Amino acid sequence: MEWKLERIFANDEAAIENARVHLEEVKRIANEIERETAPQQLTKLIRDFEEHMDEFAKSIQYAWMRYSVDTESVESQKVLGIIQQLSSELQEQDAIVEVKLAALSDDVLEEIIKMDGNYEHMIKRIIERRKHLLSKDAEQVLALTSVSRRDGIAKIHSRLQSSYTFEMELDGEKKTLTVEEIKALRRSTNGELRKQAMKLFLERFQDDAIVLTEVYNLVVRDYDTESRLRRFPRPISMMNFANEVSDEIVDRLIEVTNEKTEILRRYYDWKSKILGERLTLADIYAPISNKKKEFSFEEAKDIILESYYAFDEKAGSVVESFFKEERIDLYPRKGKVSGAYCIYATTKLPPYVLTNFTNDMYDVMTLAHELGHGLHGTLSSKQTFFNHDTPLTLAELASVFGEFLVFDNLKNKLSKEEKMALIASKIEDIFATTFRQNMFTNFEIRAHNLASKNGYVGWDELNNIYHEELERVFGDVVEIPEWYNNEWASIPHIYETPFYVYAYNFAQCLVIALYQKYLEEGKAFVSKYLELLESGGRYSPEKLLEKVGIDLRKEGFWENAFRFVEGLVEELVAMEKQ
């Protein structure tokens, strides 16, 4: 199953032409908005501006999809480069409009909200952003240079990593593996193979240490410079503001996660006894049973659809459309980006999912995760373009919730041994999205601080920071091979979107609270949840979460999530003793 990009545009030229046509319209309208003062006319112009931005985004979605499945193709690199350049011009116009609207009086802005309620949240965010906006000229410069600043620089990392291949002997046969295929061996039942694969994978980054260090420093300096220019107290504050969440809430999440590492250590101490060996970091995802459960694509599809349909008929139908319409690019291949994602850059196109499916139980959960994004993107497309997307803190909500649906369904279909393996895998997945992502966040905070203090942070310094953060999480329960100190260099998000990663931890803890409400309320919860997804980003996260009875500021909110995780660990330990 592979994407059919010709369904979006007949060819690259059509995608580029679409972008150019709508960019010209955006420029024309932005020019009119600059000169206009009447609220009624401004409201109409904003609607037109938004419509052409939405149409332009079709080209953005096409270009990224084209590049993701063939990063080594000159043609895919070229079309992405052209669209990115045009996109920087689009961002320039967006910046002009934002500066213009921010300069209007509150009375005029309130009039716009009265004329079209769709723009309430957008206008309120513009008012909040006033203190962080620069002059019109400065905003134009930042927008126009975005393609050659950190967004463009980060592409070096993704292109480099997606080009890696690895020679390994598997089942007596020498094979050439992609990044995703070699990472999948972390879940092999063969301990030596796990260690060999991860050593081969992580040592590869050492070969490009000079390039990766320089690229990372450029990204950090660019991001931190912008955060200072915009008068944010700390680099992470700029991401917190974009995510519409306070520094205090994020600081508390980080603090609580750091405090709860004993849960992880207790689990891995138990796992080392089950496997009968001292674990290394290459073994933390090792199956607890030698009988590795694999799933064909058809089996994975059936389980996922059954889970979503059991939750809600509409949700199941939306998820099934991805399979029927072949909007999933499923298997790994050379030149395809690693990992998985769901893209919905525009309301004019349906969402599409990319995975690197290798028949592992983990891959079933990954597919369920991305299809959760797809459900969110499909339902929120009823909103206008400016309102259809959410901040990162809510972006992972539907995906993680979808994983829980599949997890609860799947564990009822398995033998005791298989069920234990699934629960162990789920625990490790939660650890990966809480403790591990929090570890990345700690690493980023320290790396940015050191770069700010010294002007540059070297490869060895970055490795030392990462090693210390590994020790903070795993203590002495898991052995840390020296080559694991390179792992930070393999993490795409710290290059592509600094401070993105805490959103995974945020969402995981948030979804645990949501899922507990679903278990308590049953079908009464479903309509509220789907309404939440349909709202997209029309309201602030705080207001959206009120709809389902969630208060992030409530005492013990984050701690409660970790009590749930601790309960899963206790359930697994008790099963093993039965």
Coordinates of C-alpha atoms in Angstrom, one line a residue:
M1 CA 0.0 0.0 0.0
E2 CA 1.6 3.2 -1.2
W3 CA 0.4 6.8 -1.6
K4 CA -1.1 7.8 -5.0
L5 CA 0.2 11.3 -5.2
E6 CA -1.4 11.9 -8.6
R7 CA -4.7 12.0 -6.8
I8 CA -3.6 15.3 -5.3
F9 CA -1.8 16.9 -8.3
A10 CA -1.2 15.3 -11.7
N11 CA 2.5 16.2 -11.5
D12 CA 5.1 18.4 -9.7
E13 CA 4.5 21.3 -12.1
A14 CA 0.8 21.4 -11.2
A15 CA 1.6 21.5 -7.5
I16 CA 4.0 24.4 -8.1
E17 CA 1.6 26.3 -10.3
N18 CA -1.2 25.9 -7.7
A19 CA 1.2 27.4 -5.1
R20 CA 2.1 30.3 -7.3
V21 CA -1.5 31.2 -8.2
H22 CA -2.7 31.2 -4.6
L23 CA 0.4 33.1 -3.4
E24 CA -0.4 35.9 -5.8
E25 CA -3.9 36.1 -4.5
V26 CA -2.6 36.1 -0.9
K27 CA -0.3 39.0 -1.8
R28 CA -3.1 40.9 -3.4
I29 CA -5.4 40.5 -0.4
A30 CA -2.7 41.2 2.1
N31 CA -2.1 44.5 0.4
E32 CA -5.8 45.3 0.6
I33 CA -5.9 44.4 4.3
E34 CA -3.0 46.8 5.0
R35 CA -5.0 49.7 3.6
E36 CA -8.4 48.7 5.1
T37 CA -9.8 50.0 8.4
A38 CA -13.5 49.1 8.3
P39 CA -14.3 45.9 10.3
Q40 CA -16.9 44.6 7.8
Q41 CA -14.5 44.8 4.9
L42 CA -11.6 43.5 6.9
T43 CA -13.7 40.4 7.9
K44 CA -14.4 39.7 4.3
L45 CA -10.8 40.1 3.3
I46 CA -9.7 37.8 6.1
R47 CA -12.0 35.1 4.8
D48 CA -10.6 35.4 1.3
F49 CA -7.0 35.5 2.7
E50 CA -7.7 32.3 4.7
E51 CA -9.3 30.6 1.6
H52 CA -6.2 31.1 -0.5
M53 CA -3.9 30.1 2.3
D54 CA -5.8 26.9 2.5
E55 CA -5.6 26.2 -1.2
F56 CA -1.8 27.0 -1.1
A57 CA -1.4 24.4 1.7
K58 CA -2.4 21.6 -0.8
S59 CA 0.9 22.2 -2.5
I60 CA 2.7 22.1 0.9
Q61 CA 1.1 18.8 1.7
Y62 CA 1.9 17.3 -1.7
A63 CA 5.6 18.5 -1.6
W64 CA 6.2 17.0 1.9
M65 CA 4.5 13.7 0.9
R66 CA 6.5 13.5 -2.3
Y67 CA 9.8 14.1 -0.4
S68 CA 9.0 11.8 2.5
V69 CA 8.7 8.7 0.3
D70 CA 11.7 9.5 -1.9
T71 CA 14.2 11.7 -0.1
E72 CA 17.0 10.8 -2.5
S73 CA 15.2 11.8 -5.7
V74 CA 16.4 15.1 -7.2
E75 CA 12.9 15.8 -8.4
S76 CA 11.3 15.4 -4.9
Q77 CA 14.0 17.6 -3.4
K78 CA 13.5 20.2 -6.1
V79 CA 9.7 20.4 -5.7
L80 CA 10.0 20.7 -1.9
G81 CA 12.6 23.4 -2.3
I82 CA 10.5 25.4 -4.6
I83 CA 7.4 25.1 -2.5
Q84 CA 9.3 25.9 0.6
Q85 CA 10.6 29.1 -1.0
L86 CA 7.1 30.1 -2.1
S87 CA 5.9 29.2 1.4
S88 CA 8.4 31.6 2.9
E89 CA 6.9 34.3 0.8
L90 CA 3.4 33.2 2.0
Q91 CA 4.6 33.4 5.6
E92 CA 5.8 37.0 4.8
Q93 CA 2.3 37.9 3.8
D94 CA 0.9 36.2 6.9
A95 CA 3.3 38.2 9.0
I96 CA 2.2 41.4 7.3
V97 CA -1.4 40.7 8.0
E98 CA -0.7 39.7 11.6
V99 CA 1.2 42.9 12.3
K100 CA -1.6 44.9 10.7
L101 CA -4.3 43.3 12.8
A102 CA -2.2 43.5 16.0
A103 CA -2.0 47.3 15.4
L104 CA -5.8 47.7 15.3
S105 CA -7.7 48.8 18.4
D106 CA -9.4 46.2 20.5
D107 CA -12.8 47.7 19.5
V108 CA -12.2 47.0 15.9
L109 CA -11.0 43.5 16.6
E110 CA -14.1 42.8 18.7
E111 CA -16.2 44.0 15.8
I112 CA -14.5 41.4 13.5
I113 CA -15.3 38.7 16.1
K114 CA -18.9 39.8 16.2
M115 CA -19.1 39.6 12.4
D116 CA -17.5 36.1 12.2
G117 CA -17.2 34.0 15.3
N118 CA -14.8 31.7 13.5
Y119 CA -12.1 34.3 14.1
E120 CA -12.6 34.7 17.9
H121 CA -9.7 32.5 18.9
M122 CA -7.4 33.8 16.1
I123 CA -8.0 37.4 17.1
K124 CA -7.5 36.7 20.8
R125 CA -4.2 35.0 20.0
I126 CA -3.1 38.0 18.0
I127 CA -3.8 40.2 21.0
E128 CA -1.8 37.9 23.2
R129 CA 1.1 37.9 20.6
R130 CA 1.4 41.7 20.5
K131 CA 4.1 41.7 23.1
H132 CA 6.1 39.1 21.1
L133 CA 5.6 40.6 17.6
L134 CA 8.5 42.6 16.0
S135 CA 8.2 45.4 13.5
K136 CA 6.6 44.7 10.1
D137 CA 10.0 44.8 8.4
A138 CA 11.6 42.4 11.0
E139 CA 8.6 40.0 10.7
Q140 CA 9.0 40.0 6.9
V141 CA 12.7 39.2 7.2
L142 CA 12.1 36.3 9.6
A143 CA 9.4 34.9 7.3
L144 CA 11.4 35.3 4.1
T145 CA 14.6 33.7 5.6
S146 CA 12.8 30.8 7.2
V147 CA 13.6 28.6 4.3
S148 CA 17.4 29.2 4.8
R149 CA 17.3 29.2 8.6
R150 CA 16.5 26.3 11.0
D151 CA 13.7 24.9 8.9
G152 CA 16.0 24.5 5.9
I153 CA 19.1 23.5 8.0
A154 CA 17.2 20.7 9.7
K155 CA 16.6 19.0 6.3
I156 CA 20.3 18.1 6.3
H157 CA 19.7 15.9 9.3
S158 CA 16.6 14.1 7.8
R159 CA 18.3 13.6 4.4
L160 CA 21.5 12.3 6.0
Q161 CA 19.7 9.8 8.3
S162 CA 17.3 8.6 5.7
S163 CA 20.3 7.9 3.4
Y164 CA 21.8 5.5 5.9
T165 CA 21.9 1.8 5.1
F166 CA 23.4 -1.0 7.2
E167 CA 24.9 -4.4 6.3
M168 CA 24.0 -7.2 8.6
E169 CA 23.8 -10.9 8.6
L170 CA 20.3 -12.2 9.3
D171 CA 19.4 -15.8 9.3
G172 CA 22.7 -16.7 7.6
E173 CA 22.1 -14.2 4.8
K174 CA 23.8 -10.8 4.4
K175 CA 21.2 -8.1 4.1
T176 CA 21.1 -4.3 3.5
L177 CA 18.8 -2.7 6.1
T178 CA 17.2 0.8 6.2
V179 CA 17.1 2.9 9.4
E180 CA 13.6 1.6 10.3
E181 CA 14.5 -2.0 9.6
I182 CA 17.6 -1.9 11.8
K183 CA 15.7 -0.1 14.6
A184 CA 13.0 -2.7 14.4
L185 CA 15.7 -5.3 15.6
R186 CA 15.5 -3.7 19.0
R187 CA 12.5 -5.9 19.5
S188 CA 14.2 -9.1 18.3
T189 CA 14.1 -12.1 20.6
N190 CA 17.8 -12.5 20.0
G191 CA 19.8 -10.5 22.5
E192 CA 23.1 -10.4 20.6
L193 CA 21.2 -9.3 17.4
R194 CA 19.6 -6.4 19.4
K195 CA 23.0 -5.2 20.7
Q196 CA 24.7 -5.6 17.3
A197 CA 21.9 -3.7 15.5
M198 CA 21.8 -0.8 17.9
K199 CA 25.6 -0.6 18.0
L200 CA 25.8 -0.5 14.2
F201 CA 23.0 2.1 14.1
L202 CA 24.2 4.5 16.7
E203 CA 27.9 4.3 15.9
R204 CA 27.0 5.5 12.3
F205 CA 26.2 8.9 13.7
Q206 CA 29.7 9.2 15.0
D207 CA 30.9 9.1 11.4
D208 CA 29.0 12.3 10.7
A209 CA 29.7 14.0 14.1
I210 CA 31.1 17.2 12.5
V211 CA 28.1 17.7 10.3
L212 CA 25.5 16.8 12.9
T213 CA 27.1 19.0 15.6
E214 CA 27.3 22.0 13.3
V215 CA 23.7 21.5 12.1
Y216 CA 22.5 21.2 15.6
N217 CA 24.3 24.3 16.8
L218 CA 22.9 26.3 13.9
V219 CA 19.4 25.2 14.7
V220 CA 19.8 26.0 18.4
R221 CA 21.3 29.5 17.8
D222 CA 18.6 30.3 15.2
Y223 CA 15.8 29.2 17.6
D224 CA 17.3 30.9 20.6
T225 CA 18.0 34.1 18.8
E226 CA 14.4 34.3 17.6
S227 CA 13.1 33.6 21.2
R228 CA 15.2 36.5 22.5
L229 CA 14.1 38.8 19.8
R230 CA 10.5 38.0 20.6
R231 CA 11.2 38.7 24.3
F232 CA 10.5 35.3 25.7
P233 CA 12.1 34.6 29.1
R234 CA 13.6 31.2 28.0
P235 CA 13.9 29.4 24.7
I236 CA 11.3 26.7 25.7
S237 CA 8.9 29.6 26.5
M238 CA 8.5 30.3 22.8
M239 CA 7.2 26.8 22.2
N240 CA 5.0 26.9 25.3
F241 CA 3.4 30.1 24.0
A242 CA 2.9 28.5 20.5
N243 CA 1.3 25.5 22.4
E244 CA -1.0 27.9 24.4
V245 CA 0.2 26.5 27.7
S246 CA 2.0 28.3 30.5
D247 CA 5.6 27.8 31.5
E248 CA 4.4 26.8 35.0
I249 CA 2.3 23.9 33.6
V250 CA 5.1 22.6 31.5
D251 CA 7.7 23.0 34.3
R252 CA 5.4 21.0 36.6
L253 CA 5.0 18.3 34.0
I254 CA 8.8 18.0 33.6
E255 CA 9.3 18.1 37.4
V256 CA 6.8 15.3 38.1
T257 CA 8.1 13.1 35.3
N258 CA 11.7 13.5 36.7
E259 CA 10.4 12.6 40.2
K260 CA 8.6 9.4 39.0
T261 CA 11.5 7.6 37.4
E262 CA 11.4 5.0 40.1
I263 CA 8.4 3.4 38.3
L264 CA 10.6 2.8 35.2
R265 CA 13.5 1.5 37.2
R266 CA 11.3 -0.9 39.2
Y267 CA 9.8 -2.2 35.9
Y268 CA 13.2 -2.8 34.3
D269 CA 14.6 -4.5 37.4
W270 CA 11.6 -6.9 37.1
K271 CA 12.2 -7.3 33.3
S272 CA 15.9 -8.1 33.8
K273 CA 14.9 -11.0 36.2
I274 CA 12.3 -12.2 33.7
L275 CA 14.9 -12.3 30.9
G276 CA 17.6 -13.6 33.2
E277 CA 20.2 -11.0 32.3
R278 CA 21.4 -7.5 33.1
L279 CA 19.7 -5.3 30.5
T280 CA 21.5 -2.8 28.4
L281 CA 19.7 0.1 26.6
A282 CA 19.6 -2.0 23.5
D283 CA 17.4 -4.4 25.4
I284 CA 14.7 -2.1 26.9
Y285 CA 12.3 -2.9 24.1
A286 CA 13.1 -6.7 24.0
P287 CA 10.1 -8.9 24.1
I288 CA 9.6 -10.7 27.4
S289 CA 8.8 -13.9 25.6
N290 CA 10.8 -15.7 23.0
K291 CA 7.6 -16.4 21.1
K292 CA 7.4 -13.2 19.2
K293 CA 3.9 -12.3 18.1
E294 CA 3.8 -10.9 14.6
F295 CA 0.9 -9.4 12.7
S296 CA 0.3 -9.3 9.0
F297 CA -1.0 -6.0 7.6
E298 CA -4.5 -7.5 7.2
E299 CA -4.5 -8.7 10.8
A300 CA -3.4 -5.3 12.0
K301 CA -6.1 -3.6 9.8
D302 CA -8.9 -5.9 11.2
I303 CA -7.9 -5.3 14.9
I304 CA -7.6 -1.5 14.4
L305 CA -11.0 -1.2 12.6
E306 CA -12.7 -3.5 15.2
S307 CA -11.4 -1.3 18.0
Y308 CA -12.5 2.0 16.4
Y309 CA -15.9 0.7 15.4
A310 CA -16.5 -0.7 18.9
F311 CA -15.8 2.8 20.2
D312 CA -18.0 4.6 17.7
E313 CA -19.5 3.9 14.3
K314 CA -18.5 7.2 12.8
A315 CA -15.0 7.0 14.2
G316 CA -14.6 3.5 12.7
S317 CA -15.9 4.7 9.3
V318 CA -13.4 7.5 9.2
V319 CA -10.5 5.2 10.0
E320 CA -11.7 2.6 7.5
S321 CA -11.6 5.3 4.7
F322 CA -7.8 5.4 5.0
F323 CA -7.6 1.8 4.0
K324 CA -10.3 2.0 1.3
E325 CA -8.9 5.1 -0.3
E326 CA -5.2 3.9 0.0
R327 CA -4.2 6.9 2.1
I328 CA -1.5 4.9 3.9
D329 CA 2.1 4.5 2.8
L330 CA 2.9 1.4 4.7
Y331 CA 6.2 -0.3 4.3
P332 CA 9.9 0.8 4.7
R333 CA 12.1 1.3 1.7
K334 CA 15.3 3.0 0.8
G335 CA 15.0 6.7 0.7
K336 CA 11.8 6.8 2.6
V337 CA 11.9 8.9 5.8
S338 CA 12.0 6.9 9.1
G339 CA 9.3 6.8 11.7
A340 CA 5.6 7.5 11.1
Y341 CA 3.4 10.5 10.7
C342 CA 0.0 11.8 9.6
I343 CA -0.3 14.9 7.5
Y344 CA -3.3 17.2 7.1
A345 CA -1.9 20.6 6.2
T346 CA -5.1 21.8 4.6
T347 CA -8.9 21.3 4.9
K348 CA -9.0 20.8 1.1
L349 CA -7.4 17.4 1.2
P350 CA -8.1 14.4 3.5
P351 CA -5.3 13.3 5.9
Y352 CA -2.7 10.8 4.8
V353 CA -0.6 8.4 7.0
L354 CA 3.0 7.2 6.6
T355 CA 4.4 4.3 8.5
N356 CA 7.3 1.8 8.3
F357 CA 5.4 -1.4 9.0
T358 CA 7.5 -4.5 9.8
N359 CA 4.8 -6.8 11.2
D360 CA 5.7 -6.2 14.8
M361 CA 3.1 -5.8 17.6
Y362 CA 4.6 -2.3 18.0
D363 CA 3.8 -1.5 14.4
V364 CA 0.1 -2.3 15.0
M365 CA 0.1 0.3 17.8
T366 CA 2.0 2.8 15.6
L367 CA -0.6 2.4 12.8
A368 CA -3.4 2.8 15.4
H369 CA -1.6 6.0 16.6
E370 CA -1.3 7.6 13.2
L371 CA -4.9 6.7 12.3
G372 CA -5.9 8.5 15.5
H373 CA -4.3 11.6 14.1
G374 CA -6.1 10.9 10.9
L375 CA -9.5 10.8 12.7
H376 CA -8.6 14.1 14.4
G377 CA -7.6 15.7 11.1
T378 CA -10.7 14.4 9.3
L379 CA -13.2 15.6 12.0
S380 CA -11.5 19.0 12.5
S381 CA -11.6 19.7 8.7
K382 CA -15.2 21.0 9.3
Q383 CA -13.4 24.1 10.8
T384 CA -12.0 26.9 8.8
F385 CA -8.3 26.7 7.8
F386 CA -7.1 28.9 10.7
N387 CA -9.0 26.8 13.2
H388 CA -8.6 23.2 11.9
D389 CA -5.2 22.5 13.5
T390 CA -4.3 22.3 17.2
P391 CA -1.3 23.3 19.2
L392 CA 1.2 20.4 19.7
T393 CA -0.1 19.8 23.3
L394 CA -3.4 18.6 21.8
A395 CA -2.0 17.3 18.5
E396 CA -1.2 13.9 20.1
L397 CA -4.5 13.5 21.9
A398 CA -6.5 11.4 19.4
S399 CA -3.4 9.4 18.4
V400 CA -2.6 8.2 21.9
F401 CA -6.3 7.7 22.7
G402 CA -6.5 5.4 19.6
E403 CA -3.6 3.4 20.9
F404 CA -5.5 2.7 24.1
L405 CA -8.6 1.6 22.2
V406 CA -6.6 -1.0 20.3
F407 CA -4.6 -2.0 23.3
D408 CA -7.7 -2.8 25.3
N409 CA -9.2 -4.7 22.4
L410 CA -6.1 -6.7 21.5
K411 CA -5.3 -7.9 25.0
N412 CA -8.6 -9.7 25.2
K413 CA -7.7 -11.8 22.2
L414 CA -4.4 -13.2 23.4
S415 CA -3.1 -16.0 25.5
K416 CA -1.7 -15.2 29.0
E417 CA 1.9 -15.2 27.6
E418 CA 0.9 -13.0 24.7
K419 CA -1.1 -10.7 26.9
M420 CA 1.8 -10.2 29.2
A421 CA 4.0 -9.4 26.2
L422 CA 1.4 -6.8 25.0
I423 CA 1.1 -5.2 28.5
A424 CA 4.9 -5.0 28.7
S425 CA 5.0 -3.5 25.2
K426 CA 2.4 -0.9 26.3
I427 CA 4.3 0.0 29.4
E428 CA 7.4 0.4 27.4
D429 CA 5.6 2.5 24.9
I430 CA 4.2 4.8 27.7
F431 CA 7.8 5.0 29.1
A432 CA 8.9 6.0 25.6
T433 CA 6.4 8.9 25.4
T434 CA 6.8 10.0 29.0
F435 CA 10.2 9.4 30.6
R436 CA 12.1 9.1 27.3
Q437 CA 10.5 12.3 25.8
N438 CA 11.0 14.1 29.1
M439 CA 14.7 13.0 28.9
F440 CA 14.9 14.6 25.5
T441 CA 13.4 17.8 26.9
N442 CA 15.9 17.9 29.7
F443 CA 18.7 17.3 27.1
E444 CA 17.4 20.2 25.0
I445 CA 17.1 22.6 27.9
R446 CA 20.6 21.9 29.0
A447 CA 22.0 22.0 25.4
H448 CA 20.4 25.3 24.6
N449 CA 21.6 26.8 27.9
L450 CA 25.1 25.6 27.3
A451 CA 25.1 26.9 23.7
S452 CA 23.8 30.3 25.0
K453 CA 26.5 30.5 27.7
N454 CA 29.5 29.4 25.6
G455 CA 28.3 30.3 22.0
Y456 CA 28.8 26.7 20.9
V457 CA 28.3 23.2 22.2
G458 CA 30.6 20.4 21.0
W459 CA 29.9 16.7 20.1
D460 CA 31.5 15.4 23.3
E461 CA 29.7 17.9 25.4
L462 CA 26.3 16.9 23.8
N463 CA 27.2 13.2 24.4
N464 CA 28.0 13.9 28.0
I465 CA 24.8 15.8 28.6
Y466 CA 22.8 12.9 27.0
H467 CA 24.7 10.3 29.1
E468 CA 23.9 12.2 32.3
E469 CA 20.2 12.3 31.3
L470 CA 20.2 8.6 30.6
E471 CA 21.6 8.0 34.0
R472 CA 19.0 10.3 35.6
V473 CA 16.3 8.1 34.1
F474 CA 17.7 4.6 34.2
G475 CA 20.1 4.9 37.2
D476 CA 22.1 1.7 37.5
V477 CA 19.3 -0.7 36.6
V478 CA 20.1 -0.7 32.9
E479 CA 23.7 -0.7 31.5
I480 CA 24.5 2.3 29.2
P481 CA 26.8 1.3 26.4
E482 CA 29.2 4.1 25.3
W483 CA 27.7 4.2 21.8
Y484 CA 24.3 5.1 23.3
N485 CA 25.7 8.5 24.1
N486 CA 25.3 9.3 20.4
E487 CA 21.6 8.6 20.4
W488 CA 20.6 12.3 20.7
A489 CA 21.9 12.8 17.2
S490 CA 19.2 10.4 15.8
I491 CA 16.2 12.3 17.2
P492 CA 14.6 14.2 14.3
H493 CA 12.4 16.5 16.5
I494 CA 15.3 18.3 18.3
Y495 CA 16.5 19.4 14.9
E496 CA 13.3 20.0 13.1
T497 CA 11.2 21.6 16.0
P498 CA 13.1 22.4 19.2
F499 CA 11.1 21.6 22.3
Y500 CA 8.5 19.6 20.4
V501 CA 9.1 16.5 22.4
Y502 CA 7.4 17.4 25.7
A503 CA 4.1 17.4 23.8
Y504 CA 4.3 13.6 23.7
N505 CA 4.6 13.4 27.5
F506 CA 1.9 16.1 27.9
A507 CA -0.5 14.2 25.6
Q508 CA 0.2 10.8 27.1
C509 CA -0.6 12.1 30.6
L510 CA -3.6 14.0 29.3
V511 CA -5.0 11.0 27.4
I512 CA -4.7 8.7 30.4
A513 CA -7.0 11.2 32.2
L514 CA -9.4 11.2 29.2
Y515 CA -9.3 7.4 28.8
Q516 CA -10.1 7.0 32.5
K517 CA -13.1 9.2 32.0
Y518 CA -14.2 7.0 29.0
L519 CA -13.9 3.9 31.2
E520 CA -16.0 5.6 33.9
E521 CA -18.7 7.2 31.6
G522 CA -18.9 4.7 28.7
K523 CA -20.9 5.8 25.7
A524 CA -21.9 9.1 27.4
F525 CA -18.2 10.2 26.9
V526 CA -18.0 9.4 23.2
S527 CA -20.0 12.3 21.9
K528 CA -18.1 14.8 24.1
Y529 CA -14.8 13.3 22.9
L530 CA -15.8 13.5 19.2
E531 CA -17.0 17.1 19.7
L532 CA -13.6 17.9 21.1
L533 CA -11.8 16.5 18.0
E534 CA -14.3 18.3 15.7
S535 CA -13.5 21.6 17.4
G536 CA -9.9 21.4 16.1
G537 CA -8.1 24.5 17.3
R538 CA -11.2 26.8 17.3
Y539 CA -10.8 27.5 21.0
S540 CA -7.9 27.5 23.5
P541 CA -6.7 24.2 24.8
E542 CA -8.1 25.1 28.3
K543 CA -11.5 25.8 26.9
L544 CA -11.5 22.7 24.7
L545 CA -10.6 20.5 27.6
E546 CA -13.3 22.0 29.7
K547 CA -15.8 20.2 27.4
V548 CA -14.6 16.8 28.7
G549 CA -14.1 17.8 32.3
I550 CA -10.3 18.2 32.3
D551 CA -8.4 20.8 34.4
L552 CA -4.6 20.8 33.9
R553 CA -4.1 23.1 36.9
K554 CA -5.8 20.7 39.3
E555 CA -3.6 19.6 42.1
G556 CA -2.1 16.1 41.4
F557 CA -3.2 16.0 37.7
W558 CA 0.2 14.9 36.4
E559 CA 0.8 12.6 39.4
N560 CA -2.5 10.8 38.7
A561 CA -1.3 9.8 35.2
F562 CA 1.8 8.1 36.7
R563 CA -0.3 6.3 39.3
F564 CA -2.1 4.7 36.3
V565 CA 1.2 3.7 34.7
E566 CA 2.3 2.2 38.1
G567 CA -0.9 0.2 38.1
L568 CA -0.1 -1.3 34.8
V569 CA 3.3 -2.4 36.1
E570 CA 1.7 -3.9 39.1
E571 CA -0.9 -5.7 36.9
L572 CA 1.9 -7.3 34.9
V573 CA 4.0 -8.4 37.9
A574 CA 0.9 -10.0 39.4
M575 CA 0.1 -11.8 36.2
E576 CA 3.6 -13.3 36.1
K577 CA 3.1 -14.7 39.6
Q578 CA -0.2 -16.4 38.8

